[in-house]
Short mmCIF file of C-alpha atoms in Angstrom, two decimals:
data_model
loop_
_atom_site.label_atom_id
_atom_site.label_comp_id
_atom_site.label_asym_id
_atom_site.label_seq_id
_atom_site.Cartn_x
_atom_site.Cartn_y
_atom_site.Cartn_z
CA UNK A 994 56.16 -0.49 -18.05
CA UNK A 995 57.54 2.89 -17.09
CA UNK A 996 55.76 4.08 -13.70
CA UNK A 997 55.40 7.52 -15.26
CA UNK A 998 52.61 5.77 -17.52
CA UNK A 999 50.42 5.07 -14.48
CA UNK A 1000 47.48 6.85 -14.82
CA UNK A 1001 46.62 8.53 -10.78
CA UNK A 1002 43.37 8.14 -9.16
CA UNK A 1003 41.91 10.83 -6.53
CA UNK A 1004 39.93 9.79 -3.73
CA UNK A 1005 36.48 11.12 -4.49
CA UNK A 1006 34.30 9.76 -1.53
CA UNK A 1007 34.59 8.24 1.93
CA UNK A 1008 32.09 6.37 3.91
CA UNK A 1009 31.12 3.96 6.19
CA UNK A 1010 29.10 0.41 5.81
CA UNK A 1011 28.31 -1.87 7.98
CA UNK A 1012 31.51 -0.59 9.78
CA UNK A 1013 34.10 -0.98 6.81
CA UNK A 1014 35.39 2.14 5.19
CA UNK A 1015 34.65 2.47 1.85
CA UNK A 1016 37.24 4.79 0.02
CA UNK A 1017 36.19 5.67 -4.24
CA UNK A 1018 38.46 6.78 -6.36
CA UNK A 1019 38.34 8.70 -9.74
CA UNK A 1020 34.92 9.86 -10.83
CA UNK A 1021 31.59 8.69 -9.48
CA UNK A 1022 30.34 7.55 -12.59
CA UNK A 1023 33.20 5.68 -13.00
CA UNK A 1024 33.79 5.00 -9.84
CA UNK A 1025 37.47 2.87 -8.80
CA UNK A 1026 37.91 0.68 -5.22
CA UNK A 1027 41.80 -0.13 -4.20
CA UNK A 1028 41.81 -3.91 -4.48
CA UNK A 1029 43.60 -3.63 -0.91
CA UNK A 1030 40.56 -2.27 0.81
CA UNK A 1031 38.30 -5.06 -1.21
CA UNK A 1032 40.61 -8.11 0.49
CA UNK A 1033 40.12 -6.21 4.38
CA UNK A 1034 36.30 -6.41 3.62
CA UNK A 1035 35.94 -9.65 2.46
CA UNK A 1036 39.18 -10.51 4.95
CA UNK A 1037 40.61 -12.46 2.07
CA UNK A 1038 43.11 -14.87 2.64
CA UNK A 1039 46.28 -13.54 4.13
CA UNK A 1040 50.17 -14.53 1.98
CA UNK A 1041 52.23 -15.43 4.96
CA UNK A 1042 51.56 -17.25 8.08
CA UNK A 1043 52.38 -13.76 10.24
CA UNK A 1044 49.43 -12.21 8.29
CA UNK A 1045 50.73 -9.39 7.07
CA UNK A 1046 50.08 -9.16 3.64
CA UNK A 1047 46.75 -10.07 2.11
CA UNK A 1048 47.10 -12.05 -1.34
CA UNK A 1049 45.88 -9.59 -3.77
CA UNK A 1050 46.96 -11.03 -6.83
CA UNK A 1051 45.34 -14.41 -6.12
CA UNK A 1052 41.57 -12.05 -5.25
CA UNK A 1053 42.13 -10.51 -8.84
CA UNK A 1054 43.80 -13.30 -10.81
CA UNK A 1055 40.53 -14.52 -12.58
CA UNK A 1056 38.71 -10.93 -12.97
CA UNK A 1057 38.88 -9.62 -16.73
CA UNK A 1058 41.40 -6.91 -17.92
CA UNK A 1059 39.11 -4.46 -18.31
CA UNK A 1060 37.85 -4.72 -14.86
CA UNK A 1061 41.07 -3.90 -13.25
CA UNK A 1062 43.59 -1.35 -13.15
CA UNK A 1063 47.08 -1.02 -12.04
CA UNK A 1064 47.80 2.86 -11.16
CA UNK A 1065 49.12 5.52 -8.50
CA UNK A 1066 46.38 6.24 -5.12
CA UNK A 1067 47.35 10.19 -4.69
CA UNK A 1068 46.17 8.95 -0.82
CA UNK A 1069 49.82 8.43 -0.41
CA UNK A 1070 50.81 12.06 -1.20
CA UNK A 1071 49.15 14.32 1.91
CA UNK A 1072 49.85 17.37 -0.46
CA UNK A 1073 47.17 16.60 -3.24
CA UNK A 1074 44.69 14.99 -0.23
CA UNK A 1075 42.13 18.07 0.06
CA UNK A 1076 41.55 17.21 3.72
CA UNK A 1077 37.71 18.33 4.43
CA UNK A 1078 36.63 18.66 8.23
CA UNK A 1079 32.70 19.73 7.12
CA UNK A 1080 30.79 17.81 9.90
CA UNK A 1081 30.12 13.52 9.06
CA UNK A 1082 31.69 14.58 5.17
CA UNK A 1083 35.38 15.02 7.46
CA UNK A 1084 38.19 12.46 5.66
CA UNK A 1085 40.88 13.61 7.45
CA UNK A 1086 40.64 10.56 9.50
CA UNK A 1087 41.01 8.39 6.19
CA UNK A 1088 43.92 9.98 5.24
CA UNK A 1089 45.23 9.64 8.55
CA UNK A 1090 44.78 5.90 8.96
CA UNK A 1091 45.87 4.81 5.59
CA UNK A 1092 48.82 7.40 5.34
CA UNK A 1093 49.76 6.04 8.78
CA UNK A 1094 50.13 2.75 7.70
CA UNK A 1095 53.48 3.45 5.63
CA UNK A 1096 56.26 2.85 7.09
CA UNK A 1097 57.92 6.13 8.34
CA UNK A 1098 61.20 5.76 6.09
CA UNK A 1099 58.80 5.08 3.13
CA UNK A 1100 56.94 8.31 3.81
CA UNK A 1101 60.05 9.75 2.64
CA UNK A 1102 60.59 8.15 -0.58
CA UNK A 1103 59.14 10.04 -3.67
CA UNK A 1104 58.55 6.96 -5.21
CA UNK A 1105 56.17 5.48 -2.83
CA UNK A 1106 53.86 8.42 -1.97
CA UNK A 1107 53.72 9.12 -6.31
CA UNK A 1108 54.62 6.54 -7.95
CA UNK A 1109 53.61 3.44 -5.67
CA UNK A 1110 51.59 0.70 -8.08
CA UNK A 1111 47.96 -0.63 -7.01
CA UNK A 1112 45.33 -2.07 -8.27
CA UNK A 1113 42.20 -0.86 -8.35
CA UNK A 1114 38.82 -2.89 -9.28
CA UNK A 1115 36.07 -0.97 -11.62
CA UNK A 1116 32.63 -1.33 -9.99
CA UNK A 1117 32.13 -4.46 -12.05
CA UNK A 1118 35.03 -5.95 -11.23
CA UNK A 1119 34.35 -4.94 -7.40
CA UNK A 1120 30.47 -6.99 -7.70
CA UNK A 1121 32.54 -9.85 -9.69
CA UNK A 1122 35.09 -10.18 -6.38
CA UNK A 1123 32.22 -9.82 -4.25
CA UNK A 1124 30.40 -12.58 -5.92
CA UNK A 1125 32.80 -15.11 -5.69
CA UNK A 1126 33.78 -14.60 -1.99
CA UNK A 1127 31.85 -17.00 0.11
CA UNK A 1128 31.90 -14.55 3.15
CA UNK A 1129 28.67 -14.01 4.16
CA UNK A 1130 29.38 -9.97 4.59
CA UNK A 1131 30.63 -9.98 1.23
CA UNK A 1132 26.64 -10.14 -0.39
CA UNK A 1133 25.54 -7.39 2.61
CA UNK A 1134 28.69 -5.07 1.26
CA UNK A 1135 27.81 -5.95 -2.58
CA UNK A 1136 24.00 -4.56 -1.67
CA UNK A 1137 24.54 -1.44 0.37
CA UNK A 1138 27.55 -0.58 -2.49
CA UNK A 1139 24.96 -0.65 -5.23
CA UNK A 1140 22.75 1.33 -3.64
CA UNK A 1141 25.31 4.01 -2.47
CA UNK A 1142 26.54 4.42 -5.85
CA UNK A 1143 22.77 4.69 -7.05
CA UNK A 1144 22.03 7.34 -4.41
CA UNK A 1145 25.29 9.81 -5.59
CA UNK A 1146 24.47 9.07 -8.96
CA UNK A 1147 21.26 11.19 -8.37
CA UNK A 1148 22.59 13.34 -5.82
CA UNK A 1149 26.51 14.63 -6.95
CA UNK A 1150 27.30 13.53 -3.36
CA UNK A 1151 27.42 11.76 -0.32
CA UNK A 1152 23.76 10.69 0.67
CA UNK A 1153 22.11 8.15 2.92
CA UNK A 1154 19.70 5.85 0.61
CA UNK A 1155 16.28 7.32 1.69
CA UNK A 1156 14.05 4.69 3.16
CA UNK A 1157 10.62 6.41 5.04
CA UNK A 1158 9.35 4.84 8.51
CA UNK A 1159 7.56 1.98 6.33
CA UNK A 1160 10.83 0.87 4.81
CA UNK A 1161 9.51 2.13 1.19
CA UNK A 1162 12.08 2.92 -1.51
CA UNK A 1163 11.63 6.91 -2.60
CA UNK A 1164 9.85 6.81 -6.04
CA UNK A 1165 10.56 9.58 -8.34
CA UNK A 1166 7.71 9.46 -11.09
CA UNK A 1167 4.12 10.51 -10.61
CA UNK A 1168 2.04 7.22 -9.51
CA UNK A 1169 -1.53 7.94 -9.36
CA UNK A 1170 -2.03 6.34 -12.92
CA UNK A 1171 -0.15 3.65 -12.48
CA UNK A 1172 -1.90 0.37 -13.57
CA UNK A 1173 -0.42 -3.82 -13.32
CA UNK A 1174 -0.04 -5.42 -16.35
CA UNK A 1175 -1.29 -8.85 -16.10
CA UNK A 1176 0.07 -12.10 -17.07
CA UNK A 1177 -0.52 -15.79 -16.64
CA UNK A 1178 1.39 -18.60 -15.86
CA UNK A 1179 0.94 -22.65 -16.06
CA UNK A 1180 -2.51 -20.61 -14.07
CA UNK A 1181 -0.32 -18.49 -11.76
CA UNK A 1182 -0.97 -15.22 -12.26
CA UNK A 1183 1.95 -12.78 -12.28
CA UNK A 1184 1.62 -8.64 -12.03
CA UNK A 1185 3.95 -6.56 -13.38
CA UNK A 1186 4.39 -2.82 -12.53
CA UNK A 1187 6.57 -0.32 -15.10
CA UNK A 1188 8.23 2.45 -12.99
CA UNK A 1189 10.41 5.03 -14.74
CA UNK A 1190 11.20 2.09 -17.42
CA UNK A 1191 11.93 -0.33 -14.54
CA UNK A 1192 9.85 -3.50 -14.36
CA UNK A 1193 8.70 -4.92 -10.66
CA UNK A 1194 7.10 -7.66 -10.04
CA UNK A 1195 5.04 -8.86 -7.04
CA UNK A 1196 7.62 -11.12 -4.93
CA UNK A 1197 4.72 -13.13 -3.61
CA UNK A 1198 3.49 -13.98 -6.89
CA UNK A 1199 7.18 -15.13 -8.15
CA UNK A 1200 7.45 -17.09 -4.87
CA UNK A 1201 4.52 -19.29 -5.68
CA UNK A 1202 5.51 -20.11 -9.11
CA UNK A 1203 8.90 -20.97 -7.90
CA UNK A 1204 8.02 -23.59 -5.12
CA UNK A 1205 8.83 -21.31 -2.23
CA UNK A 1206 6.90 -22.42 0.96
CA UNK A 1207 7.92 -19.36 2.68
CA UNK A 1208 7.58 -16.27 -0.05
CA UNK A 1209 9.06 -13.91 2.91
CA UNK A 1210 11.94 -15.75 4.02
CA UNK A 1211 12.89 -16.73 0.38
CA UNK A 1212 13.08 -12.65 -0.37
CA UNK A 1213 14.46 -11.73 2.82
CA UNK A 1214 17.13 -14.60 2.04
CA UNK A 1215 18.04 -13.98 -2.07
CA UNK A 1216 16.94 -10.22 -2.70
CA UNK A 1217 19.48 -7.49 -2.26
CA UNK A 1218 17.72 -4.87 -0.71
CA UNK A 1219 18.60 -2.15 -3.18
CA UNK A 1220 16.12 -5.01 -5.62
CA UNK A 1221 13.24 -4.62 -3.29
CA UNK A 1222 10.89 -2.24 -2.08
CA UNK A 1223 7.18 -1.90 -0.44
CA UNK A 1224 4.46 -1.11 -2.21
CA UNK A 1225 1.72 1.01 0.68
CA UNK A 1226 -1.89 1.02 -0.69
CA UNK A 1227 -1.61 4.75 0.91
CA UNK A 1228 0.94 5.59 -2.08
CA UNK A 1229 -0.60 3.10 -4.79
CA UNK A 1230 -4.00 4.59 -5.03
CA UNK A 1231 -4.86 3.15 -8.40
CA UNK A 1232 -3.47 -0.38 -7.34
CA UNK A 1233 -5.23 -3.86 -5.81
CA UNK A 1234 -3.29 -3.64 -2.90
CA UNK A 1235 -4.00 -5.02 0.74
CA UNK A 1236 -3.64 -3.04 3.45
CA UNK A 1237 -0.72 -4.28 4.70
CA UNK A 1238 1.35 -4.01 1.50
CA UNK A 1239 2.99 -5.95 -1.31
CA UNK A 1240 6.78 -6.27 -1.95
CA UNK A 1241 7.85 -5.35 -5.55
CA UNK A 1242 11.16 -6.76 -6.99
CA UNK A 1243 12.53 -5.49 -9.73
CA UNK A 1244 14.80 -7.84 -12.78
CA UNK A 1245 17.45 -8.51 -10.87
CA UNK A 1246 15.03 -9.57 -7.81
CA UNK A 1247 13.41 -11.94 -9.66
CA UNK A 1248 16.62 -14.12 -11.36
CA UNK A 1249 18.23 -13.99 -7.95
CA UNK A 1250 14.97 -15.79 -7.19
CA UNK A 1251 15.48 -18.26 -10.08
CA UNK A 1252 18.29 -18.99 -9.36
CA UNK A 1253 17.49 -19.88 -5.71
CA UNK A 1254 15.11 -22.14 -6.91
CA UNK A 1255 15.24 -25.91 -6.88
CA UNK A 1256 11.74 -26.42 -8.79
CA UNK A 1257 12.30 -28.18 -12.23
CA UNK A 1258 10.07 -25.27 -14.30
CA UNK A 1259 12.24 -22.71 -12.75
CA UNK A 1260 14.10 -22.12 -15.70
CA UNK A 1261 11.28 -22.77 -18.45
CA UNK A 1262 9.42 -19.41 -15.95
CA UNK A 1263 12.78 -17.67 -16.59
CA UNK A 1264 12.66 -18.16 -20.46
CA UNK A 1265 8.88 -17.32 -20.14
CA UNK A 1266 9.68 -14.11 -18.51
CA UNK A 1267 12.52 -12.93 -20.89
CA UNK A 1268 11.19 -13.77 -23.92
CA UNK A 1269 7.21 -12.91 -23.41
CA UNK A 1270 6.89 -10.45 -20.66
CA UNK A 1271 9.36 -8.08 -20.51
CA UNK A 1272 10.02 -7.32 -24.33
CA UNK A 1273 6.02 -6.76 -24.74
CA UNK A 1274 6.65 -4.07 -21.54
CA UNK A 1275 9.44 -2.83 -22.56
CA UNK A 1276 8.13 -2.01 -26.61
CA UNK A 1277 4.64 -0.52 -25.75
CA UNK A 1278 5.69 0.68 -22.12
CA UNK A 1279 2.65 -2.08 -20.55
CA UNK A 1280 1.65 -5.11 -21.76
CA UNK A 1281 -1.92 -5.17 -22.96
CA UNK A 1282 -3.18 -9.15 -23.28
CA UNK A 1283 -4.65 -10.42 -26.47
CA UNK A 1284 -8.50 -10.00 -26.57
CA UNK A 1285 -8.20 -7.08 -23.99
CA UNK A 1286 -7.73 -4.38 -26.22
CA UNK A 1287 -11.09 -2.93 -26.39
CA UNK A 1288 -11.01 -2.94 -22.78
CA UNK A 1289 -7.31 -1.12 -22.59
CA UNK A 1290 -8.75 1.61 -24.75
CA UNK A 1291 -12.03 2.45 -22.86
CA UNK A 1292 -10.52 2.25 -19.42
CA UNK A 1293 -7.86 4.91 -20.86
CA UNK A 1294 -9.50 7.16 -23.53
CA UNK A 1295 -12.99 7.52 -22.06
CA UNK A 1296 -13.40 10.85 -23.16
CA UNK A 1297 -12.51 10.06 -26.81
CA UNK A 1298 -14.71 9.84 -29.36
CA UNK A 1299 -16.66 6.18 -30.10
CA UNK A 1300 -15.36 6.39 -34.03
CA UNK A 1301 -11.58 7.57 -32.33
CA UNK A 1302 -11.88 4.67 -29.89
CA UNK A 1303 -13.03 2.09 -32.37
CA UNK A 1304 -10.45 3.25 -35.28
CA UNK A 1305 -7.81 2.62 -31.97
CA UNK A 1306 -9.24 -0.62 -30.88
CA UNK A 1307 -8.70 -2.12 -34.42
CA UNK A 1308 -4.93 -0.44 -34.70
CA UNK A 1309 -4.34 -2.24 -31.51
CA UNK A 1310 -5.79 -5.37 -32.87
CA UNK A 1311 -3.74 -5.39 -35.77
CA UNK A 1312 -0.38 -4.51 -33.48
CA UNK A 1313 -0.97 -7.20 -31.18
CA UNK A 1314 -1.47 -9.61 -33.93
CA UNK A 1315 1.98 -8.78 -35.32
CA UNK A 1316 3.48 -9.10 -32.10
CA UNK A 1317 1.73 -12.65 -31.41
CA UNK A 1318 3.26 -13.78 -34.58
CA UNK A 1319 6.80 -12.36 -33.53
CA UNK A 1320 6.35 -14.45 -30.19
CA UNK A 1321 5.09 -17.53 -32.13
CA UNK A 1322 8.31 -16.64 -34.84
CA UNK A 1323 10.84 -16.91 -32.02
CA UNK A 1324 9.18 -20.10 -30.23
CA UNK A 1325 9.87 -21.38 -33.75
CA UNK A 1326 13.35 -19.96 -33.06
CA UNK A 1327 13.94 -21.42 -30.11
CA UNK A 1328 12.63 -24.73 -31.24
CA UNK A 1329 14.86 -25.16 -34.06
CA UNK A 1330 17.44 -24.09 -32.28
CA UNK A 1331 17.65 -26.63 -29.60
CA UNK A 1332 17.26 -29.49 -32.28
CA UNK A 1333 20.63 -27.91 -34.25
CA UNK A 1334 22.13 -27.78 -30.91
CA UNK A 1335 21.88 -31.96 -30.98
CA UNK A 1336 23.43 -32.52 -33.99
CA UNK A 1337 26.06 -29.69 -33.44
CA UNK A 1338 27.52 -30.72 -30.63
CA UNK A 1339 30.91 -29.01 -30.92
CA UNK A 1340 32.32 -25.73 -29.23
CA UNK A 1341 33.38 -24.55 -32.33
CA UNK A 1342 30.18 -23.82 -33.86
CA UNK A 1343 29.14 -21.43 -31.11
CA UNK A 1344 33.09 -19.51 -31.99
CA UNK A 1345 31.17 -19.26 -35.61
CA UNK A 1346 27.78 -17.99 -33.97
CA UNK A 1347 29.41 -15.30 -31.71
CA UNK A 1348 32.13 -14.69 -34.98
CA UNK A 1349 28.93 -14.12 -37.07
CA UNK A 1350 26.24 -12.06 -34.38
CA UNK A 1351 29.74 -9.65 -34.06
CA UNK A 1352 30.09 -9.05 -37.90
CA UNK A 1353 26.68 -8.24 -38.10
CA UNK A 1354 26.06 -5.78 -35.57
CA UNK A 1355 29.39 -4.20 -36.27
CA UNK A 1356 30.64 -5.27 -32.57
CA UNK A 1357 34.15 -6.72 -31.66
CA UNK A 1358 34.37 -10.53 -30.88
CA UNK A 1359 35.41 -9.70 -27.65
CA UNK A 1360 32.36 -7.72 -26.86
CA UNK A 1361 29.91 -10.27 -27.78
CA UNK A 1362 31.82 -12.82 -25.46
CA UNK A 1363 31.99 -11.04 -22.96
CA UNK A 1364 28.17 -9.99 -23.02
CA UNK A 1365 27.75 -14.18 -23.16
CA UNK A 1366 29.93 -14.79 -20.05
CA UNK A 1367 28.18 -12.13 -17.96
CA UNK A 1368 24.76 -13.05 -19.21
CA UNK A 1369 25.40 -16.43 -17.96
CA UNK A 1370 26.54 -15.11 -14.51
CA UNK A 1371 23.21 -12.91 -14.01
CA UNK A 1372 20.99 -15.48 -14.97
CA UNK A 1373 22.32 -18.79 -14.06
CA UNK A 1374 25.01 -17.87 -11.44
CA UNK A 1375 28.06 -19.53 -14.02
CA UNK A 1376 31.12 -17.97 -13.11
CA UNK A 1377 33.73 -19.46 -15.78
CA UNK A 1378 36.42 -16.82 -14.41
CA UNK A 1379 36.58 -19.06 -10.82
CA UNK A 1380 36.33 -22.36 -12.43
CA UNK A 1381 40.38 -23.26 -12.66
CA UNK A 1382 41.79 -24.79 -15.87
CA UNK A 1383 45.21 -24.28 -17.74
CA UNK A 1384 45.83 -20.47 -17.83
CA UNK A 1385 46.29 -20.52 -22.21
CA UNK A 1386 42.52 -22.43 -22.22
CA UNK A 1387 39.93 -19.92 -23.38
CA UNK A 1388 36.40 -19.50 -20.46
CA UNK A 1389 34.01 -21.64 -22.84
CA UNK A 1390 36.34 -24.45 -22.41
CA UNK A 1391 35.55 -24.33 -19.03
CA UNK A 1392 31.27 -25.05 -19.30
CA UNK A 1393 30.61 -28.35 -18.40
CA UNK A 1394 28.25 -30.82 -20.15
CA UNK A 1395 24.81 -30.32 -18.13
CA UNK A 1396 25.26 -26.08 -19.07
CA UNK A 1397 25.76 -26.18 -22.90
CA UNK A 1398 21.75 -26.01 -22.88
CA UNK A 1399 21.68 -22.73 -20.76
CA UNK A 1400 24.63 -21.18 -22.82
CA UNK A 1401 23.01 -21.83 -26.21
CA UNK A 1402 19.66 -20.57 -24.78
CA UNK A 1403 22.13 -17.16 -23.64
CA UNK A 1404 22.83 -16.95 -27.10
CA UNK A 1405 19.79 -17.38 -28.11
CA UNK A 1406 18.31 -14.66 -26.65
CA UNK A 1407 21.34 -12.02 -27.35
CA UNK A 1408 20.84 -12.76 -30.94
CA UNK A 1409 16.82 -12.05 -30.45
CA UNK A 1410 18.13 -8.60 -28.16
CA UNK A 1411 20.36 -7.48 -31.70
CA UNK A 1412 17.20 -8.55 -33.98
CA UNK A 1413 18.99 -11.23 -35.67
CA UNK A 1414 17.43 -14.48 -35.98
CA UNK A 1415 19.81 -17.46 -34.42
CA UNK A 1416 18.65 -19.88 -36.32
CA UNK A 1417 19.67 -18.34 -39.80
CA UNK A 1418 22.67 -17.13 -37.95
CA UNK A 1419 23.38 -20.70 -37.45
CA UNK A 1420 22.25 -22.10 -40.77
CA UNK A 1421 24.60 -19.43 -42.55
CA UNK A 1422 27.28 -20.58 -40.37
CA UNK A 1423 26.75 -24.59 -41.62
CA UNK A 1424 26.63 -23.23 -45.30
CA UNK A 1425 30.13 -21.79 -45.34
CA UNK A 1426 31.70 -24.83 -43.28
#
């Protein structure tokens, strides 16, 4: 490849956490990190005994394509570095460190302040590095990352994530309205919370379903903190809450609790969750339980009309029946599914499936795989990219036995997200082999 195809990234933003400098390059949106600056982190492993050279192709070999990039750091070049000296926003000191660390007859060379190859890591392929270092700073730097990048997303620019005296994360939308939706459990009872389209739930409540002796610890020990925040009875008027405060975890919260987990239901919860809770928040914007609806509509429409509310009450009757026989549809689903899985027992079927679900939703094959593969890392921490096998064997070669139950239900569930039913998706697939 000619070097005058590299594409060149700027540096866009410079900061410091927990005492590592954290250098982004090209656009904040699509934000770029020097694979370099990744291994110092992390202090990946080093190429040569005088430790000179960290082994950057090793950190990046299993990380997809499209989640790295090799191109030119304009860094190197101190006449396209706009060097700002406004206050704590001052980089000069970046550009002085990492320009200093070229060697002074390279300085000279055109070819290694423009043309120099790196790679750089996209922001999932930074969290995908992160998550398969075992360094215990690695998690703390994947957290307060997130959360930057979340904070300049709002802002345009460099901000510290706002957290008030009481450790509560800044909530944009009006709350005084706000009501739990209310679901049950195997007779745990589980409250869920929809803010700006995000779902919480309380982490004391997931904590008892999930075996945990100590709910604090257990969130303290698997919740990022960007996944977290405290709920004050001060600010959450409207809400049940003691005086001394609940913790709400949002999605990602909650399967990092899962997955935690050692209790046997942990995953049947999971299903429970994905399949029952959060689609019936995330169609009507709350979750109103069957036989409640009368209830919904008074506590809400008071002022109405008692012919408006009834006329409501029944429309909501009728809605919630459909939806009840959607649930009871997919159960069905998800039944036959598991039996077909028995008598299927070959990889090659699921190559049909994903073939099939990416014909009819007008997707590329390697979309829908890929969408499989990171489902199965968010949800049930399988990271086929670390696993090593023979370079030319394809990642769903590389699940083992006791997982082909968690990848089918993956499936599953992506077929119910694209409204396709997996068991006719499956069926179709028998009738043309």
């Amino acid at each position: 490849m000619k070097e005058t195809s590299l594409q060149t990234f700027n540096l866009i933003e410079s900061v410091e956490i927990l005492g590592k400098k954290i250098n982004l390059y090209n656009t904040v949106e699509n934000p770029l990190f020097l694979a370099r600056d990744v291994a110092e982190w992390i202090d990946y492993a080093f190429t040569n005994a005088k430790r000179t050279s960290r082994d950057i192709s090793k950190m990046i070999k299993n990380i997809d394509s499209d989640e790295k990039i090799k191109g030119v750091c304009n860094l190197y070049d101190r006449k396209n570095f706009p060097i700002t000296n406004e206050g704590n926003n001052s980089n000069k000191s970046t550009f002085n460190s990492f320009y200093g660390a070229i060697s002074p007859s390279d300085k000279t060379k055109s070819k290694a302040r423009k043309t120099q190859n790196m790679w750089f890591l996209t922001e999932d392929g930074l969290y995908e590095v992160l998550m398969q270092s075992r360094k215990p700073i690695a998690k703390e730097i994947k957290s307060k990352i997130k959360s930057y990048l979340r904070d300049i997303r709002k802002t345009g620019g460099t901000v510290e994530p706002y957290k008030d005296k009481n450790n509560e994360v800044k909530i944009d939308q009006e709350i005084e309205n706000l009501e739990f939706d209310i679901f049950n459990f195997r007779g745990f009872k589980i409250r869920c919370l929809n803010i700006n389209n995000v779902v919480f739930f309380i982490g004391k409540e997931i904590c008892d379903v999930l075996g945990y002796s100590n709910a604090r610890k257990a969130i303290d020990d698997h919740v990022d903190e960007d996944d977290k925040f405290r709920m004050l009875k001060s600010r959450f008027v409207t809400l049940d809450i003691p005086n001394r405060g609940l913790t709400a975890i949002n999605e990602s919260g909650l399967y990092s609790l899962i997955l935690s987990s050692k209790l046997s239901q942990a995953r049947e919860f999971k299903q429970w969750v994905t399949s029952e809770v959060l689609p019936s928040i995330r169609k009507t914007g709350g979750a109103i339980e069957y036989g409640s609806e009368e209830k919904f509509i008074e506590s809400r429409f008071s002022n109405f009309s008692e012919d408006t509310k009834r006329a409501m009450v029944t429309e909501l009757l009728a809605s919630n029946k459909v939806l009840q026989e959607q649930n009871e549809l997919l159960e069905t689903d998800v039944k036959a599914l598991k039996s077909e899985i028995l008598t299927w027992n070959d990889r090659n079927k699921l190559n049909a499936g994903v073939r099939m679900l990416a014909a009819q939703t007008n997707h590329y094959i390697g979309t829908i795989w890929k969408q499989l593969y990171k489902q199965l890392q968010y949800k049930y921490g399988i990271y086929l990219n670390s696993r090593k096998q023979n370079k030319n064997d394809s990642l769903i070669s590389r699940v083992r036995e006791e997982e082909w139950g968690m990848v089918m239900e993956t499936f599953n569930a992506m077929c119910a997200d694209y409204g396709k039913s997996p068991t006719k998706m499956f069926q179709q697939t028998l009738n043309k082999n």
